[in-house]
């Protein structure tokens, strides 16, 4: 999935890695006089390290001219590079295979690292060292296992000391797609981890080659009568002879026991640090399944105790989940007409993932009822029997709550409390008789902070049986308020917590100047129905051009004596206010939140305002 700029880099990186590997394989098997095991070592390392592997091959091993390989590979730094290549090829192969398996099994990261270490060590020791090198080292397979154990143990400790913290911190950073083997980012992290492992284990391998504990680069030439093999044992020298392959087992280590013990202890401590250091910063108890490839908002604080459920709740919507891209000028809060079945007013709501324009040049991914944000307006009359068929096409479960209504408990909507959540692909039928009238709204009640922040809400207007009981006006307009967080091309749920504060705010799914303009004439009135569909902030909604009269609150019409004039009402999450404003003078009078930051778009004013702003255009 291409969701971040890093994805484009990775595409280029792996294209170069493929080309580099193809060249190394072609050159090794056609031109370079080297044992087969080292040929495959360079091929695998180039596959894992891309152009860096190609650079190592060209600088340290590729024969510069006919007959020059023996002299070219003599320097100790090249011999150490060859030893490291051999180590990394085997160990990294085991580690990467184990990483794929542990991710598929859903093992926690701490166990993942242990399995990767064991797999890398086993693959390196039993396959790449003892099996593939058997002909060159001589002796039986198990003799080679014994001889290779300590060099492989030391080398693997150093390599995993480099790989473990790099892999863990990158996998469990902001973009946890890196934990999913199906994502390109996973393989990018593996590549970086192998490079880090190479860098850390290289000095150890240089030392082991200089102490004749490991083979470095070698030369193998074929002719009609004999096979010539040269291999580096010490810093600058080679033993050269026309001999049988088995002669190479004669290499004797030149290392004291205290030296061996000190190096083993040092690399052991390096391994321990590399395996445990990430636990200071990330929750090592989590697995790939726990985080589900989540991408966290920039600046969100995540620690070693952050639960996976919190990460999934805060994560951006994966663009690949979008089922519908709305037209740029698509409107939310459009009236949904019911059909009548045996006297019951029936509405159909479908929750799905959409791409939605909050401004002509700003799109967000959102959760929508009937492909619009906010969802369609439901309008019924007090005493109506209503049935709402809800279909869930989201990637997660959901429910619907009918905010402020008196109804049967099983119709109320809180997930796992009054009903089983509606699973993806599932349906649920809500049915009740309305007993109230006024301004209400419906919204999700499963993962509410996430789903409602993404737009899963809509207006529910219940007209009284006796329309004379309701304060009337010449015009009516519903304002559903919402906060959004859109960063770097991804949409996150806006919340009042670190890293999740909103940078866009909308009225009925649009930010000014894309919000509606209501045309009126002097002397006319308008009923503004403010709905606190917002999740986080109290929005002091203010109207220019004179005060309004507050006539209803939370769906309840205020008695005449209790009504009052104001020019600002604080609309908190879940609150509703009905106010009637009179157009006293011609002009463009704005309705807006009186928190200045909430009238900007990504901290910028456009055409004089932004965010929670709309215009009442009064003509004489």
JSON list of C-alpha atoms in Angstrom, two decimals, residues 63-273:
[
{"chain": "A", "resi": 63, "resn": "UNK", "atom": "CA", "xyz": [38.16, -9.52, -9.57]},
{"chain": "A", "resi": 64, "resn": "UNK", "atom": "CA", "xyz": [39.47, -6.30, -11.16]},
{"chain": "A", "resi": 65, "resn": "UNK", "atom": "CA", "xyz": [41.33, -8.14, -13.92]},
{"chain": "A", "resi": 66, "resn": "UNK", "atom": "CA", "xyz": [42.18, -11.70, -15.02]},
{"chain": "A", "resi": 67, "resn": "UNK", "atom": "CA", "xyz": [44.32, -13.49, -12.44]},
{"chain": "A", "resi": 68, "resn": "UNK", "atom": "CA", "xyz": [44.19, -10.62, -9.93]},
{"chain": "A", "resi": 69, "resn": "UNK", "atom": "CA", "xyz": [41.63, -11.94, -7.44]},
{"chain": "A", "resi": 70, "resn": "UNK", "atom": "CA", "xyz": [44.17, -13.49, -5.06]},
{"chain": "A", "resi": 71, "resn": "UNK", "atom": "CA", "xyz": [46.09, -10.25, -4.67]},
{"chain": "A", "resi": 72, "resn": "UNK", "atom": "CA", "xyz": [43.00, -8.04, -4.70]},
{"chain": "A", "resi": 73, "resn": "UNK", "atom": "CA", "xyz": [41.33, -9.72, -1.68]},
{"chain": "A", "resi": 74, "resn": "UNK", "atom": "CA", "xyz": [44.45, -9.80, 0.55]},
{"chain": "A", "resi": 75, "resn": "UNK", "atom": "CA", "xyz": [43.78, -6.73, 2.77]},
{"chain": "A", "resi": 76, "resn": "UNK", "atom": "CA", "xyz": [42.38, -7.62, 6.17]},
{"chain": "A", "resi": 77, "resn": "UNK", "atom": "CA", "xyz": [39.42, -5.27, 5.81]},
{"chain": "A", "resi": 78, "resn": "UNK", "atom": "CA", "xyz": [38.34, -7.22, 2.72]},
{"chain": "A", "resi": 79, "resn": "UNK", "atom": "CA", "xyz": [38.89, -10.53, 4.44]},
{"chain": "A", "resi": 80, "resn": "UNK", "atom": "CA", "xyz": [36.72, -9.28, 7.31]},
{"chain": "A", "resi": 81, "resn": "UNK", "atom": "CA", "xyz": [34.06, -8.15, 4.85]},
{"chain": "A", "resi": 82, "resn": "UNK", "atom": "CA", "xyz": [34.02, -11.62, 3.29]},
{"chain": "A", "resi": 83, "resn": "UNK", "atom": "CA", "xyz": [33.67, -13.28, 6.67]},
{"chain": "A", "resi": 84, "resn": "UNK", "atom": "CA", "xyz": [30.86, -10.89, 7.56]},
{"chain": "A", "resi": 85, "resn": "UNK", "atom": "CA", "xyz": [29.12, -11.50, 4.23]},
{"chain": "A", "resi": 86, "resn": "UNK", "atom": "CA", "xyz": [29.13, -15.22, 4.93]},
{"chain": "A", "resi": 87, "resn": "UNK", "atom": "CA", "xyz": [27.80, -14.67, 8.43]},
{"chain": "A", "resi": 88, "resn": "UNK", "atom": "CA", "xyz": [25.10, -12.22, 7.38]},
{"chain": "A", "resi": 89, "resn": "UNK", "atom": "CA", "xyz": [23.92, -14.34, 4.46]},
{"chain": "A", "resi": 90, "resn": "UNK", "atom": "CA", "xyz": [23.15, -17.28, 6.71]},
{"chain": "A", "resi": 91, "resn": "UNK", "atom": "CA", "xyz": [22.01, -15.51, 9.85]},
{"chain": "A", "resi": 92, "resn": "UNK", "atom": "CA", "xyz": [19.86, -12.89, 8.10]},
{"chain": "A", "resi": 93, "resn": "UNK", "atom": "CA", "xyz": [18.12, -15.56, 6.05]},
{"chain": "A", "resi": 94, "resn": "UNK", "atom": "CA", "xyz": [17.11, -17.38, 9.21]},
{"chain": "A", "resi": 95, "resn": "UNK", "atom": "CA", "xyz": [16.08, -14.16, 10.95]},
{"chain": "A", "resi": 96, "resn": "UNK", "atom": "CA", "xyz": [13.94, -12.94, 8.06]},
{"chain": "A", "resi": 97, "resn": "UNK", "atom": "CA", "xyz": [12.19, -16.30, 7.62]},
{"chain": "A", "resi": 98, "resn": "UNK", "atom": "CA", "xyz": [11.48, -16.39, 11.36]},
{"chain": "A", "resi": 99, "resn": "UNK", "atom": "CA", "xyz": [10.15, -12.82, 11.30]},
{"chain": "A", "resi": 100, "resn": "UNK", "atom": "CA", "xyz": [7.62, -13.74, 8.63]},
{"chain": "A", "resi": 101, "resn": "UNK", "atom": "CA", "xyz": [6.48, -16.82, 10.56]},
{"chain": "A", "resi": 102, "resn": "UNK", "atom": "CA", "xyz": [6.22, -15.07, 13.93]},
{"chain": "A", "resi": 103, "resn": "UNK", "atom": "CA", "xyz": [4.22, -12.21, 12.39]},
{"chain": "A", "resi": 104, "resn": "UNK", "atom": "CA", "xyz": [1.82, -14.73, 10.83]},
{"chain": "A", "resi": 105, "resn": "UNK", "atom": "CA", "xyz": [1.47, -16.54, 14.16]},
{"chain": "A", "resi": 106, "resn": "UNK", "atom": "CA", "xyz": [0.89, -13.30, 16.06]},
{"chain": "A", "resi": 107, "resn": "UNK", "atom": "CA", "xyz": [3.73, -13.77, 18.54]},
{"chain": "A", "resi": 108, "resn": "UNK", "atom": "CA", "xyz": [4.59, -10.80, 20.79]},
{"chain": "A", "resi": 109, "resn": "UNK", "atom": "CA", "xyz": [7.67, -8.83, 19.86]},
{"chain": "A", "resi": 110, "resn": "UNK", "atom": "CA", "xyz": [9.78, -10.04, 22.80]},
{"chain": "A", "resi": 111, "resn": "UNK", "atom": "CA", "xyz": [9.20, -13.66, 21.78]},
{"chain": "A", "resi": 112, "resn": "UNK", "atom": "CA", "xyz": [9.60, -12.73, 18.13]},
{"chain": "A", "resi": 113, "resn": "UNK", "atom": "CA", "xyz": [13.17, -11.56, 18.80]},
{"chain": "A", "resi": 114, "resn": "UNK", "atom": "CA", "xyz": [14.07, -14.75, 20.65]},
{"chain": "A", "resi": 115, "resn": "UNK", "atom": "CA", "xyz": [12.70, -16.94, 17.85]},
{"chain": "A", "resi": 116, "resn": "UNK", "atom": "CA", "xyz": [14.53, -14.84, 15.27]},
{"chain": "A", "resi": 117, "resn": "UNK", "atom": "CA", "xyz": [17.79, -15.19, 17.18]},
{"chain": "A", "resi": 118, "resn": "UNK", "atom": "CA", "xyz": [17.45, -18.96, 17.47]},
{"chain": "A", "resi": 119, "resn": "UNK", "atom": "CA", "xyz": [16.46, -19.31, 13.82]},
{"chain": "A", "resi": 120, "resn": "UNK", "atom": "CA", "xyz": [19.29, -17.08, 12.60]},
{"chain": "A", "resi": 121, "resn": "UNK", "atom": "CA", "xyz": [21.87, -18.88, 14.72]},
{"chain": "A", "resi": 122, "resn": "UNK", "atom": "CA", "xyz": [20.60, -22.31, 13.67]},
{"chain": "A", "resi": 123, "resn": "UNK", "atom": "CA", "xyz": [20.48, -21.45, 9.97]},
{"chain": "A", "resi": 124, "resn": "UNK", "atom": "CA", "xyz": [23.91, -19.86, 10.08]},
{"chain": "A", "resi": 125, "resn": "UNK", "atom": "CA", "xyz": [25.55, -22.68, 12.06]},
{"chain": "A", "resi": 126, "resn": "UNK", "atom": "CA", "xyz": [23.90, -25.81, 10.67]},
{"chain": "A", "resi": 127, "resn": "UNK", "atom": "CA", "xyz": [23.36, -24.69, 7.08]},
{"chain": "A", "resi": 128, "resn": "UNK", "atom": "CA", "xyz": [25.70, -21.94, 5.96]},
{"chain": "A", "resi": 129, "resn": "UNK", "atom": "CA", "xyz": [28.72, -22.81, 8.10]},
{"chain": "A", "resi": 130, "resn": "UNK", "atom": "CA", "xyz": [28.69, -26.52, 8.75]},
{"chain": "A", "resi": 131, "resn": "UNK", "atom": "CA", "xyz": [26.90, -27.78, 5.64]},
{"chain": "A", "resi": 132, "resn": "UNK", "atom": "CA", "xyz": [27.83, -25.38, 2.86]},
{"chain": "A", "resi": 133, "resn": "UNK", "atom": "CA", "xyz": [31.44, -25.07, 4.06]},
{"chain": "A", "resi": 134, "resn": "UNK", "atom": "CA", "xyz": [31.94, -28.79, 4.70]},
{"chain": "A", "resi": 135, "resn": "UNK", "atom": "CA", "xyz": [33.90, -29.51, 1.53]},
{"chain": "A", "resi": 136, "resn": "UNK", "atom": "CA", "xyz": [36.28, -26.63, 2.18]},
{"chain": "A", "resi": 137, "resn": "UNK", "atom": "CA", "xyz": [36.75, -27.27, 5.91]},
{"chain": "A", "resi": 138, "resn": "UNK", "atom": "CA", "xyz": [37.07, -31.05, 5.65]},
{"chain": "A", "resi": 139, "resn": "UNK", "atom": "CA", "xyz": [36.06, -33.54, 8.31]},
{"chain": "A", "resi": 140, "resn": "UNK", "atom": "CA", "xyz": [32.57, -34.74, 9.15]},
{"chain": "A", "resi": 141, "resn": "UNK", "atom": "CA", "xyz": [29.48, -32.53, 9.32]},
{"chain": "A", "resi": 142, "resn": "UNK", "atom": "CA", "xyz": [29.36, -32.70, 13.13]},
{"chain": "A", "resi": 143, "resn": "UNK", "atom": "CA", "xyz": [33.08, -31.92, 13.37]},
{"chain": "A", "resi": 144, "resn": "UNK", "atom": "CA", "xyz": [32.35, -28.74, 11.46]},
{"chain": "A", "resi": 145, "resn": "UNK", "atom": "CA", "xyz": [29.42, -27.95, 13.74]},
{"chain": "A", "resi": 146, "resn": "UNK", "atom": "CA", "xyz": [31.75, -28.11, 16.74]},
{"chain": "A", "resi": 147, "resn": "UNK", "atom": "CA", "xyz": [34.45, -26.03, 15.05]},
{"chain": "A", "resi": 148, "resn": "UNK", "atom": "CA", "xyz": [31.98, -23.41, 13.82]},
{"chain": "A", "resi": 149, "resn": "UNK", "atom": "CA", "xyz": [29.97, -23.09, 17.02]},
{"chain": "A", "resi": 150, "resn": "UNK", "atom": "CA", "xyz": [32.00, -20.41, 18.82]},
{"chain": "A", "resi": 151, "resn": "UNK", "atom": "CA", "xyz": [32.76, -18.22, 15.77]},
{"chain": "A", "resi": 152, "resn": "UNK", "atom": "CA", "xyz": [29.11, -18.38, 14.72]},
{"chain": "A", "resi": 153, "resn": "UNK", "atom": "CA", "xyz": [27.92, -17.70, 18.28]},
{"chain": "A", "resi": 154, "resn": "UNK", "atom": "CA", "xyz": [30.12, -14.61, 18.60]},
{"chain": "A", "resi": 155, "resn": "UNK", "atom": "CA", "xyz": [29.21, -13.33, 15.14]},
{"chain": "A", "resi": 156, "resn": "UNK", "atom": "CA", "xyz": [25.47, -13.95, 15.60]},
{"chain": "A", "resi": 157, "resn": "UNK", "atom": "CA", "xyz": [25.45, -12.17, 18.96]},
{"chain": "A", "resi": 158, "resn": "UNK", "atom": "CA", "xyz": [26.96, -9.07, 17.40]},
{"chain": "A", "resi": 159, "resn": "UNK", "atom": "CA", "xyz": [24.70, -9.20, 14.38]},
{"chain": "A", "resi": 160, "resn": "UNK", "atom": "CA", "xyz": [21.50, -9.54, 16.40]},
{"chain": "A", "resi": 161, "resn": "UNK", "atom": "CA", "xyz": [22.73, -6.79, 18.72]},
{"chain": "A", "resi": 162, "resn": "UNK", "atom": "CA", "xyz": [22.59, -4.51, 15.70]},
{"chain": "A", "resi": 163, "resn": "UNK", "atom": "CA", "xyz": [19.45, -5.85, 14.10]},
{"chain": "A", "resi": 164, "resn": "UNK", "atom": "CA", "xyz": [17.14, -6.23, 17.11]},
{"chain": "A", "resi": 165, "resn": "UNK", "atom": "CA", "xyz": [16.83, -2.59, 18.25]},
{"chain": "A", "resi": 166, "resn": "UNK", "atom": "CA", "xyz": [16.68, -1.25, 14.70]},
{"chain": "A", "resi": 167, "resn": "UNK", "atom": "CA", "xyz": [13.95, -3.68, 13.65]},
{"chain": "A", "resi": 168, "resn": "UNK", "atom": "CA", "xyz": [11.93, -3.28, 16.84]},
{"chain": "A", "resi": 169, "resn": "UNK", "atom": "CA", "xyz": [12.00, 0.50, 17.04]},
{"chain": "A", "resi": 170, "resn": "UNK", "atom": "CA", "xyz": [11.21, 0.92, 13.34]},
{"chain": "A", "resi": 171, "resn": "UNK", "atom": "CA", "xyz": [8.49, -1.72, 13.33]},
{"chain": "A", "resi": 172, "resn": "UNK", "atom": "CA", "xyz": [6.80, -0.32, 16.42]},
{"chain": "A", "resi": 173, "resn": "UNK", "atom": "CA", "xyz": [7.26, 3.34, 15.60]},
{"chain": "A", "resi": 174, "resn": "UNK", "atom": "CA", "xyz": [4.61, 5.55, 14.00]},
{"chain": "A", "resi": 175, "resn": "UNK", "atom": "CA", "xyz": [4.07, 3.37, 10.96]},
{"chain": "A", "resi": 176, "resn": "UNK", "atom": "CA", "xyz": [3.39, -0.16, 12.13]},
{"chain": "A", "resi": 177, "resn": "UNK", "atom": "CA", "xyz": [2.69, -1.44, 8.67]},
{"chain": "A", "resi": 178, "resn": "UNK", "atom": "CA", "xyz": [6.34, -2.40, 9.17]},
{"chain": "A", "resi": 179, "resn": "UNK", "atom": "CA", "xyz": [5.13, -5.36, 11.25]},
{"chain": "A", "resi": 180, "resn": "UNK", "atom": "CA", "xyz": [3.15, -6.85, 8.35]},
{"chain": "A", "resi": 181, "resn": "UNK", "atom": "CA", "xyz": [5.05, -9.08, 5.89]},
{"chain": "A", "resi": 182, "resn": "UNK", "atom": "CA", "xyz": [2.46, -8.18, 3.26]},
{"chain": "A", "resi": 183, "resn": "UNK", "atom": "CA", "xyz": [3.65, -4.56, 3.35]},
{"chain": "A", "resi": 184, "resn": "UNK", "atom": "CA", "xyz": [6.68, -3.24, 1.49]},
{"chain": "A", "resi": 185, "resn": "UNK", "atom": "CA", "xyz": [7.69, -1.35, 4.63]},
{"chain": "A", "resi": 186, "resn": "UNK", "atom": "CA", "xyz": [8.27, -4.65, 6.47]},
{"chain": "A", "resi": 187, "resn": "UNK", "atom": "CA", "xyz": [10.90, -5.61, 3.92]},
{"chain": "A", "resi": 188, "resn": "UNK", "atom": "CA", "xyz": [12.37, -2.12, 4.08]},
{"chain": "A", "resi": 189, "resn": "UNK", "atom": "CA", "xyz": [12.86, -2.50, 7.82]},
{"chain": "A", "resi": 190, "resn": "UNK", "atom": "CA", "xyz": [14.37, -5.95, 7.30]},
{"chain": "A", "resi": 191, "resn": "UNK", "atom": "CA", "xyz": [16.83, -4.42, 4.86]},
{"chain": "A", "resi": 192, "resn": "UNK", "atom": "CA", "xyz": [17.81, -1.65, 7.27]},
{"chain": "A", "resi": 193, "resn": "UNK", "atom": "CA", "xyz": [18.11, -4.21, 10.06]},
{"chain": "A", "resi": 194, "resn": "UNK", "atom": "CA", "xyz": [20.47, -6.37, 8.01]},
{"chain": "A", "resi": 195, "resn": "UNK", "atom": "CA", "xyz": [22.60, -3.33, 7.20]},
{"chain": "A", "resi": 196, "resn": "UNK", "atom": "CA", "xyz": [22.78, -2.45, 10.90]},
{"chain": "A", "resi": 197, "resn": "UNK", "atom": "CA", "xyz": [23.66, -6.06, 11.77]},
{"chain": "A", "resi": 198, "resn": "UNK", "atom": "CA", "xyz": [26.41, -6.05, 9.16]},
{"chain": "A", "resi": 199, "resn": "UNK", "atom": "CA", "xyz": [27.92, -2.85, 10.57]},
{"chain": "A", "resi": 200, "resn": "UNK", "atom": "CA", "xyz": [27.91, -4.11, 14.16]},
{"chain": "A", "resi": 201, "resn": "UNK", "atom": "CA", "xyz": [29.28, -7.59, 13.45]},
{"chain": "A", "resi": 202, "resn": "UNK", "atom": "CA", "xyz": [31.93, -6.47, 10.94]},
{"chain": "A", "resi": 203, "resn": "UNK", "atom": "CA", "xyz": [34.62, -5.52, 13.54]},
{"chain": "A", "resi": 204, "resn": "UNK", "atom": "CA", "xyz": [34.11, -8.84, 15.31]},
{"chain": "A", "resi": 205, "resn": "UNK", "atom": "CA", "xyz": [34.56, -10.73, 12.06]},
{"chain": "A", "resi": 206, "resn": "UNK", "atom": "CA", "xyz": [37.71, -8.78, 11.20]},
{"chain": "A", "resi": 207, "resn": "UNK", "atom": "CA", "xyz": [39.14, -9.84, 14.56]},
{"chain": "A", "resi": 208, "resn": "UNK", "atom": "CA", "xyz": [38.14, -13.49, 14.08]},
{"chain": "A", "resi": 209, "resn": "UNK", "atom": "CA", "xyz": [39.70, -13.59, 10.61]},
{"chain": "A", "resi": 210, "resn": "UNK", "atom": "CA", "xyz": [42.91, -12.06, 11.99]},
{"chain": "A", "resi": 211, "resn": "UNK", "atom": "CA", "xyz": [42.90, -14.75, 14.73]},
{"chain": "A", "resi": 212, "resn": "UNK", "atom": "CA", "xyz": [42.29, -17.50, 12.15]},
{"chain": "A", "resi": 213, "resn": "UNK", "atom": "CA", "xyz": [38.94, -18.39, 13.74]},
{"chain": "A", "resi": 214, "resn": "UNK", "atom": "CA", "xyz": [37.01, -17.80, 10.49]},
{"chain": "A", "resi": 215, "resn": "UNK", "atom": "CA", "xyz": [37.67, -17.90, 6.78]},
{"chain": "A", "resi": 216, "resn": "UNK", "atom": "CA", "xyz": [37.67, -14.66, 4.86]},
{"chain": "A", "resi": 217, "resn": "UNK", "atom": "CA", "xyz": [37.45, -14.29, 1.09]},
{"chain": "A", "resi": 218, "resn": "UNK", "atom": "CA", "xyz": [38.80, -17.13, -1.02]},
{"chain": "A", "resi": 219, "resn": "UNK", "atom": "CA", "xyz": [39.83, -17.81, -4.59]},
{"chain": "A", "resi": 220, "resn": "UNK", "atom": "CA", "xyz": [38.86, -20.97, -6.41]},
{"chain": "A", "resi": 221, "resn": "UNK", "atom": "CA", "xyz": [40.07, -21.63, -9.94]},
{"chain": "A", "resi": 222, "resn": "UNK", "atom": "CA", "xyz": [39.25, -24.59, -12.14]},
{"chain": "A", "resi": 223, "resn": "UNK", "atom": "CA", "xyz": [41.56, -26.23, -14.64]},
{"chain": "A", "resi": 224, "resn": "UNK", "atom": "CA", "xyz": [41.83, -29.57, -16.29]},
{"chain": "A", "resi": 225, "resn": "UNK", "atom": "CA", "xyz": [43.99, -31.20, -13.67]},
{"chain": "A", "resi": 226, "resn": "UNK", "atom": "CA", "xyz": [43.48, -29.48, -10.37]},
{"chain": "A", "resi": 227, "resn": "UNK", "atom": "CA", "xyz": [41.54, -27.05, -8.32]},
{"chain": "A", "resi": 228, "resn": "UNK", "atom": "CA", "xyz": [43.39, -24.14, -6.80]},
{"chain": "A", "resi": 229, "resn": "UNK", "atom": "CA", "xyz": [41.99, -22.49, -3.72]},
{"chain": "A", "resi": 230, "resn": "UNK", "atom": "CA", "xyz": [43.41, -19.56, -1.83]},
{"chain": "A", "resi": 231, "resn": "UNK", "atom": "CA", "xyz": [41.88, -18.28, 1.33]},
{"chain": "A", "resi": 232, "resn": "UNK", "atom": "CA", "xyz": [42.80, -15.54, 3.74]},
{"chain": "A", "resi": 233, "resn": "UNK", "atom": "CA", "xyz": [43.69, -16.55, 7.27]},
{"chain": "A", "resi": 234, "resn": "UNK", "atom": "CA", "xyz": [45.52, -13.55, 8.62]},
{"chain": "A", "resi": 235, "resn": "UNK", "atom": "CA", "xyz": [45.50, -9.82, 8.16]},
{"chain": "A", "resi": 236, "resn": "UNK", "atom": "CA", "xyz": [47.46, -9.64, 4.94]},
{"chain": "A", "resi": 237, "resn": "UNK", "atom": "CA", "xyz": [48.51, -13.15, 3.98]},
{"chain": "A", "resi": 238, "resn": "UNK", "atom": "CA", "xyz": [47.14, -16.13, 2.10]},
{"chain": "A", "resi": 239, "resn": "UNK", "atom": "CA", "xyz": [48.02, -19.74, 2.04]},
{"chain": "A", "resi": 240, "resn": "UNK", "atom": "CA", "xyz": [48.06, -20.76, -1.60]},
{"chain": "A", "resi": 241, "resn": "UNK", "atom": "CA", "xyz": [48.33, -24.31, -2.84]},
{"chain": "A", "resi": 242, "resn": "UNK", "atom": "CA", "xyz": [47.00, -26.70, -5.34]},
{"chain": "A", "resi": 243, "resn": "UNK", "atom": "CA", "xyz": [45.26, -29.03, -3.01]},
{"chain": "A", "resi": 244, "resn": "UNK", "atom": "CA", "xyz": [42.16, -30.98, -2.33]},
{"chain": "A", "resi": 245, "resn": "UNK", "atom": "CA", "xyz": [39.26, -29.21, -0.69]},
{"chain": "A", "resi": 246, "resn": "UNK", "atom": "CA", "xyz": [39.73, -31.07, 2.55]},
{"chain": "A", "resi": 247, "resn": "UNK", "atom": "CA", "xyz": [43.08, -29.42, 3.23]},
{"chain": "A", "resi": 248, "resn": "UNK", "atom": "CA", "xyz": [41.38, -26.27, 4.42]},
{"chain": "A", "resi": 249, "resn": "UNK", "atom": "CA", "xyz": [40.34, -27.74, 7.74]},
{"chain": "A", "resi": 250, "resn": "UNK", "atom": "CA", "xyz": [43.96, -27.44, 8.82]},
{"chain": "A", "resi": 251, "resn": "UNK", "atom": "CA", "xyz": [43.48, -23.74, 9.73]},
{"chain": "A", "resi": 252, "resn": "UNK", "atom": "CA", "xyz": [44.24, -23.44, 13.45]},
{"chain": "A", "resi": 253, "resn": "UNK", "atom": "CA", "xyz": [42.88, -20.54, 15.56]},
{"chain": "A", "resi": 254, "resn": "UNK", "atom": "CA", "xyz": [45.45, -18.18, 17.04]},
{"chain": "A", "resi": 255, "resn": "UNK", "atom": "CA", "xyz": [43.50, -16.96, 20.06]},
{"chain": "A", "resi": 256, "resn": "UNK", "atom": "CA", "xyz": [43.92, -17.33, 23.81]},
{"chain": "A", "resi": 257, "resn": "UNK", "atom": "CA", "xyz": [41.16, -18.48, 26.09]},
{"chain": "A", "resi": 258, "resn": "UNK", "atom": "CA", "xyz": [40.99, -15.13, 27.94]},
{"chain": "A", "resi": 259, "resn": "UNK", "atom": "CA", "xyz": [40.64, -13.35, 24.60]},
{"chain": "A", "resi": 260, "resn": "UNK", "atom": "CA", "xyz": [37.91, -15.72, 23.49]},
{"chain": "A", "resi": 261, "resn": "UNK", "atom": "CA", "xyz": [36.09, -15.37, 26.81]},
{"chain": "A", "resi": 262, "resn": "UNK", "atom": "CA", "xyz": [36.32, -11.57, 26.75]},
{"chain": "A", "resi": 263, "resn": "UNK", "atom": "CA", "xyz": [35.01, -11.29, 23.19]},
{"chain": "A", "resi": 264, "resn": "UNK", "atom": "CA", "xyz": [32.22, -13.78, 23.91]},
{"chain": "A", "resi": 265, "resn": "UNK", "atom": "CA", "xyz": [31.18, -11.87, 27.01]},
{"chain": "A", "resi": 266, "resn": "UNK", "atom": "CA", "xyz": [31.31, -8.52, 25.19]},
{"chain": "A", "resi": 267, "resn": "UNK", "atom": "CA", "xyz": [29.14, -9.72, 22.31]},
{"chain": "A", "resi": 268, "resn": "UNK", "atom": "CA", "xyz": [26.79, -11.40, 24.80]},
{"chain": "A", "resi": 269, "resn": "UNK", "atom": "CA", "xyz": [26.32, -8.09, 26.59]},
{"chain": "A", "resi": 270, "resn": "UNK", "atom": "CA", "xyz": [25.81, -6.38, 23.24]},
{"chain": "A", "resi": 271, "resn": "UNK", "atom": "CA", "xyz": [23.10, -8.91, 22.41]},
{"chain": "A", "resi": 272, "resn": "UNK", "atom": "CA", "xyz": [21.40, -8.43, 25.78]},
{"chain": "A", "resi": 273, "resn": "UNK", "atom": "CA", "xyz": [21.41, -4.66, 25.33]}
]
